Amino acid sequence: MSLRELVVLGTSSAVPTRRRNHNGYLLLWDGEGFLFDPGEGTQRQMLHAGVSAHDLTWICVTHFHGDHCLGVPGVVQRIARDRVTHEVRAVFPAVGEAYWERLRHATSFGDTSVITPLPVAGESARLPAGPVALTARRLSHSIESYGYRLDEPAGRRMLPAELARRGVNGPAVGVLQRDGAVTLDDGSVVRLEDCSAPRPGQSAAFVMDTRLCDAVFALADGVDLLVIESTFLSEEAALAAEYGHLTAAQAGRVAAACGVRRLVLTHFSERYTFADEPRFTEEVRKAYDGDVVLARDLMRVPVPKRASR
Ligand SMILES: [Zn+2]
Ligand SMILES: [Zn+2]
């Protein structure tokens, strides 16, 4: 069974609070583990969440403010200490490479050779990530910041009743899927289109520190799962604009405009407590009537199942 699930490791912007660790998000996707923005304390949060360094295959840093990357040294050294043998690719803004290097080699430790740095530059960059495509897009923040998006390629869903009706079974099914057609023993040809239906790929986007800009909408367009910062409520819209952040109302408008299926709000300012959560939901609801999750540390949020036909 494929597992597609977000493990929330931390949800606080700027500074950790009693209830919220610095940022940290692990998106588990069919055996890949995309660790987004490991803030301070991520290594210990992973322990609490029941995930390990062996679950990581990507580290994606949106930008080099501390709440998004101070956990890199601990995570990197844990990858080394636990003798992770598979490749772990690290994506980050190229302009911040000096910060990456410092975090990557922050202290003395028995180093590892499995981490491959992949700095990104320009408006957008596309990175092959095994079965999915990973896209980075430049956002608008006080320093250079990138959002990320995962896309599974579209495929086809086999229709067992149609296969049975045409007498396609056993290895012939594999041939049909691989070659697009199969010739049966009686000489008849069955085409893939006859026995399958289009299956749109699933997608997820991760949008951290940014003002509202075109890249936010491009990243979120039609995704099944959108994880997005909503540092402030609208009453602090001026602060949000000044520091390059989003409000919950803006996040809701993005989700509505983009047809997002499940919206996860996070990166909350330390001025808010759990008691303020209904106010975030209320702002989102002015524009968006889909599924909303207010992230809390150690939550697990499944990527919604495919919409049935
Ligand atoms: Zn931040
Ligand atoms: Zn920031």
XYZ file of C-alpha atoms and ligand atoms in Angstrom:
311
model
C 0.000 0.000 0.000
C 1.271 3.443 -0.836
C 1.439 5.872 2.057
C 0.963 9.564 1.360
C 0.855 11.518 4.558
C 2.146 14.712 6.118
C 3.834 14.334 9.497
C 3.790 17.702 11.229
C 6.926 18.194 13.315
C 6.576 21.860 14.224
C 4.211 24.728 13.510
C 5.611 27.928 15.018
C 7.103 30.824 13.114
C 10.121 32.797 14.336
C 10.417 31.299 17.825
C 9.181 28.059 19.367
C 6.449 28.324 22.009
C 5.395 26.030 24.853
C 2.947 24.305 22.517
C 4.630 24.666 19.166
C 8.079 23.697 17.987
C 9.837 25.622 15.239
C 8.698 24.536 11.761
C 9.280 21.039 10.453
C 7.209 18.901 8.071
C 7.832 15.432 6.690
C 5.782 14.460 3.661
C 5.806 10.679 3.276
C 5.034 9.752 -0.309
C 5.303 6.169 -1.592
C 8.561 5.435 0.196
C 10.075 8.895 -0.338
C 10.362 11.252 2.630
C 10.446 14.973 1.869
C 11.569 16.897 4.953
C 10.562 20.518 4.532
C 12.104 23.318 6.588
C 13.635 21.581 9.586
C 13.635 24.261 12.282
C 15.396 23.986 15.622
C 14.467 20.815 17.512
C 13.421 18.833 14.435
C 15.571 15.835 15.363
C 13.730 15.381 18.666
C 10.330 16.067 17.123
C 11.025 13.247 14.654
C 11.523 10.935 17.615
C 8.206 12.026 19.123
C 6.503 11.566 15.753
C 7.880 8.067 15.264
C 9.905 8.807 12.142
C 13.628 8.291 11.709
C 16.543 9.557 9.666
C 16.080 6.477 7.478
C 12.701 7.836 6.372
C 14.312 10.911 4.789
C 15.172 11.030 1.099
C 14.892 14.788 0.538
C 15.572 17.889 2.607
C 13.852 20.930 1.086
C 14.641 24.308 2.619
C 12.464 27.221 1.516
C 14.825 29.925 2.826
C 17.508 30.574 5.386
C 15.643 32.170 8.259
C 16.360 30.185 11.419
C 12.845 28.848 11.933
C 13.204 27.045 8.583
C 16.722 25.630 8.834
C 18.259 25.625 12.319
C 17.420 21.920 12.503
C 19.611 21.070 9.510
C 22.762 20.352 11.578
C 20.961 17.894 13.865
C 19.197 16.144 11.017
C 22.348 15.893 8.904
C 24.373 14.527 11.816
C 21.630 12.053 12.649
C 21.653 10.811 9.049
C 25.389 10.253 9.455
C 25.172 8.676 12.935
C 22.368 6.289 11.927
C 24.382 5.237 8.867
C 21.692 6.013 6.338
C 22.913 4.414 3.129
C 20.488 5.831 0.552
C 20.951 9.193 -1.130
C 19.373 12.217 0.554
C 19.037 15.188 -1.773
C 19.026 18.664 -0.288
C 17.298 21.502 -2.145
C 17.690 25.108 -1.071
C 17.996 28.603 -2.584
C 21.394 28.880 -4.287
C 21.762 32.423 -3.008
C 21.905 30.983 0.527
C 24.571 28.398 -0.224
C 26.958 29.888 2.366
C 24.312 29.324 5.052
C 23.738 25.782 3.814
C 27.460 25.032 4.020
C 27.646 26.320 7.588
C 24.607 24.360 8.722
C 25.760 21.248 6.856
C 29.151 21.358 8.550
C 28.160 23.113 11.783
C 30.265 21.016 14.167
C 32.736 18.202 14.182
C 31.117 14.806 13.458
C 31.666 11.581 11.568
C 30.444 12.823 8.198
C 28.343 11.059 5.584
C 28.602 11.047 1.804
C 24.902 10.387 1.101
C 23.753 14.018 1.044
C 23.676 15.632 -2.394
C 23.189 19.398 -2.475
C 20.905 20.727 -5.225
C 20.816 24.524 -5.003
C 17.977 26.147 -6.973
C 18.001 29.532 -8.719
C 15.800 31.521 -11.079
C 12.020 31.782 -11.155
C 11.457 28.042 -11.098
C 13.354 24.775 -11.158
C 12.196 21.248 -11.840
C 13.846 18.329 -10.077
C 13.228 14.661 -10.846
C 12.228 12.912 -7.638
C 11.758 9.269 -8.593
C 8.102 8.632 -9.273
C 7.134 12.295 -8.837
C 8.310 15.650 -10.152
C 9.417 18.259 -7.645
C 9.094 21.892 -8.699
C 10.567 24.857 -6.843
C 9.206 28.373 -7.450
C 10.553 31.655 -6.191
C 8.284 33.378 -3.693
C 8.290 36.953 -2.365
C 9.751 37.322 1.133
C 12.303 39.549 2.882
C 15.023 37.195 1.638
C 14.956 34.766 -1.298
C 12.445 32.021 -0.556
C 11.163 29.091 -2.642
C 7.951 27.109 -2.442
C 7.791 23.479 -3.529
C 5.296 21.315 -5.336
C 5.138 17.551 -5.895
C 3.360 16.108 -8.899
C 2.637 12.501 -9.626
C 2.376 11.939 -13.386
C -1.083 11.130 -14.700
C -1.651 7.443 -15.256
C -4.447 5.005 -16.013
C -6.580 2.978 -13.669
C -7.315 -0.585 -14.812
C -10.958 -1.619 -14.931
C -11.166 -5.262 -13.743
C -14.657 -5.801 -15.184
C -13.508 -4.722 -18.669
C -10.392 -6.919 -18.441
C -12.538 -9.909 -17.504
C -15.091 -9.214 -20.232
C -12.348 -9.197 -22.886
C -10.571 -12.227 -21.433
C -7.387 -10.399 -20.472
C -5.741 -11.993 -17.467
C -2.399 -13.118 -16.018
C 0.756 -11.806 -17.756
C -1.380 -10.285 -20.555
C -2.422 -7.531 -18.138
C 1.228 -6.545 -17.640
C 1.812 -6.521 -21.418
C -1.261 -4.348 -21.881
C -0.044 -1.862 -19.282
C 3.496 -1.776 -20.657
C 2.810 -1.775 -24.404
C -0.621 -0.150 -24.562
C -2.103 -3.177 -26.370
C -2.017 -6.959 -26.205
C -2.787 -9.687 -28.719
C -4.724 -12.549 -27.153
C -4.419 -16.266 -28.089
C -7.440 -15.985 -30.385
C -5.696 -13.219 -32.342
C -7.888 -10.397 -31.068
C -6.201 -7.172 -30.026
C -7.207 -5.395 -26.838
C -6.135 -1.803 -26.322
C -5.313 -0.187 -22.987
C -8.008 2.470 -23.490
C -10.636 -0.290 -23.645
C -9.829 -1.597 -20.193
C -8.707 1.444 -18.231
C -9.718 4.975 -17.327
C -7.546 8.084 -16.963
C -6.216 8.565 -13.443
C -5.020 12.100 -12.690
C -1.810 12.273 -10.672
C -1.938 13.458 -7.086
C -0.116 16.575 -6.002
C 0.929 18.493 -2.926
C 2.382 21.962 -2.395
C 4.376 23.555 0.364
C 4.255 27.343 0.554
C 6.173 29.023 3.342
C 7.225 32.585 4.013
C 5.879 34.821 1.281
C 3.640 37.676 0.334
C 0.808 36.848 -2.007
C 2.352 36.528 -5.485
C 1.774 34.612 -8.737
C 4.092 31.804 -7.616
C 1.825 31.025 -4.654
C -1.089 30.408 -7.035
C 1.065 28.419 -9.473
C 2.301 26.182 -6.658
C -1.177 25.622 -5.223
C -3.044 25.186 -8.500
C -5.329 22.164 -8.197
C -3.305 20.389 -5.525
C -4.754 17.682 -3.293
C -2.841 18.970 -0.268
C -1.637 22.528 0.336
C 0.551 23.278 3.356
C 0.732 27.045 3.630
C 1.935 29.605 6.104
C -0.661 31.803 7.757
C 1.465 33.687 10.203
C -1.168 36.294 10.983
C -4.861 37.061 11.126
C -6.206 39.905 8.984
C -6.007 42.366 11.858
C -2.234 42.179 11.355
C -2.395 42.436 7.565
C -0.087 45.456 7.580
C 2.555 43.520 9.523
C 2.121 40.561 7.190
C 2.729 42.769 4.161
C 5.712 44.466 5.785
C 7.484 41.233 6.763
C 6.455 39.215 3.706
C 3.909 36.872 5.220
C 0.372 35.667 4.569
C -2.793 36.002 6.627
C -5.287 33.196 7.138
C -7.756 35.074 4.921
C -5.208 35.182 2.089
C -4.459 31.476 2.500
C -8.191 30.791 2.234
C -8.454 32.863 -0.937
C -5.537 30.968 -2.481
C -7.139 27.617 -1.611
C -10.474 28.694 -3.108
C -8.970 30.161 -6.284
C -6.779 27.105 -6.844
C -9.362 24.409 -6.079
C -7.242 22.921 -3.296
C -8.734 19.756 -1.774
C -7.193 19.891 1.703
C -5.721 23.031 3.226
C -3.216 22.889 6.079
C -2.466 26.176 7.840
C 0.743 26.509 9.841
C 3.708 28.789 10.759
C 1.680 30.687 13.332
C 3.001 33.792 15.051
C 3.794 33.230 18.710
C 1.207 35.898 19.618
C -1.582 33.354 18.956
C -2.560 30.426 21.189
C -4.714 27.363 20.517
C -7.660 29.476 21.665
C -7.228 31.620 18.532
C -7.548 28.665 16.143
C -11.275 29.225 15.481
C -10.445 32.744 14.282
C -8.063 31.318 11.682
C -10.738 28.899 10.483
C -13.308 31.696 10.373
C -11.073 33.813 8.112
C -10.414 30.879 5.784
C -14.137 30.108 5.595
C -14.892 33.524 4.105
C -13.463 32.228 0.835
C -12.901 28.470 1.051
C -15.376 25.743 1.931
C -13.038 22.747 1.510
C -11.230 20.693 4.109
C -9.192 22.852 6.541
C -6.635 21.604 9.053
C -4.986 23.904 11.593
C -1.661 22.178 12.049
C -0.445 21.226 15.489
C 2.837 19.536 16.303
C 2.911 15.765 15.762
C -0.317 15.694 13.783
C -0.520 13.352 10.809
C -2.494 14.646 7.862
C -3.220 12.192 5.038
C -3.090 13.352 1.449
C -6.806 13.049 0.588
C -7.743 9.923 -1.294
C -8.259 10.366 -4.997
C -11.643 11.754 -5.872
C -13.696 8.833 -7.143
C -15.112 9.174 -10.624
Zn 9.340 31.704 8.990
Zn 11.203 33.918 6.785
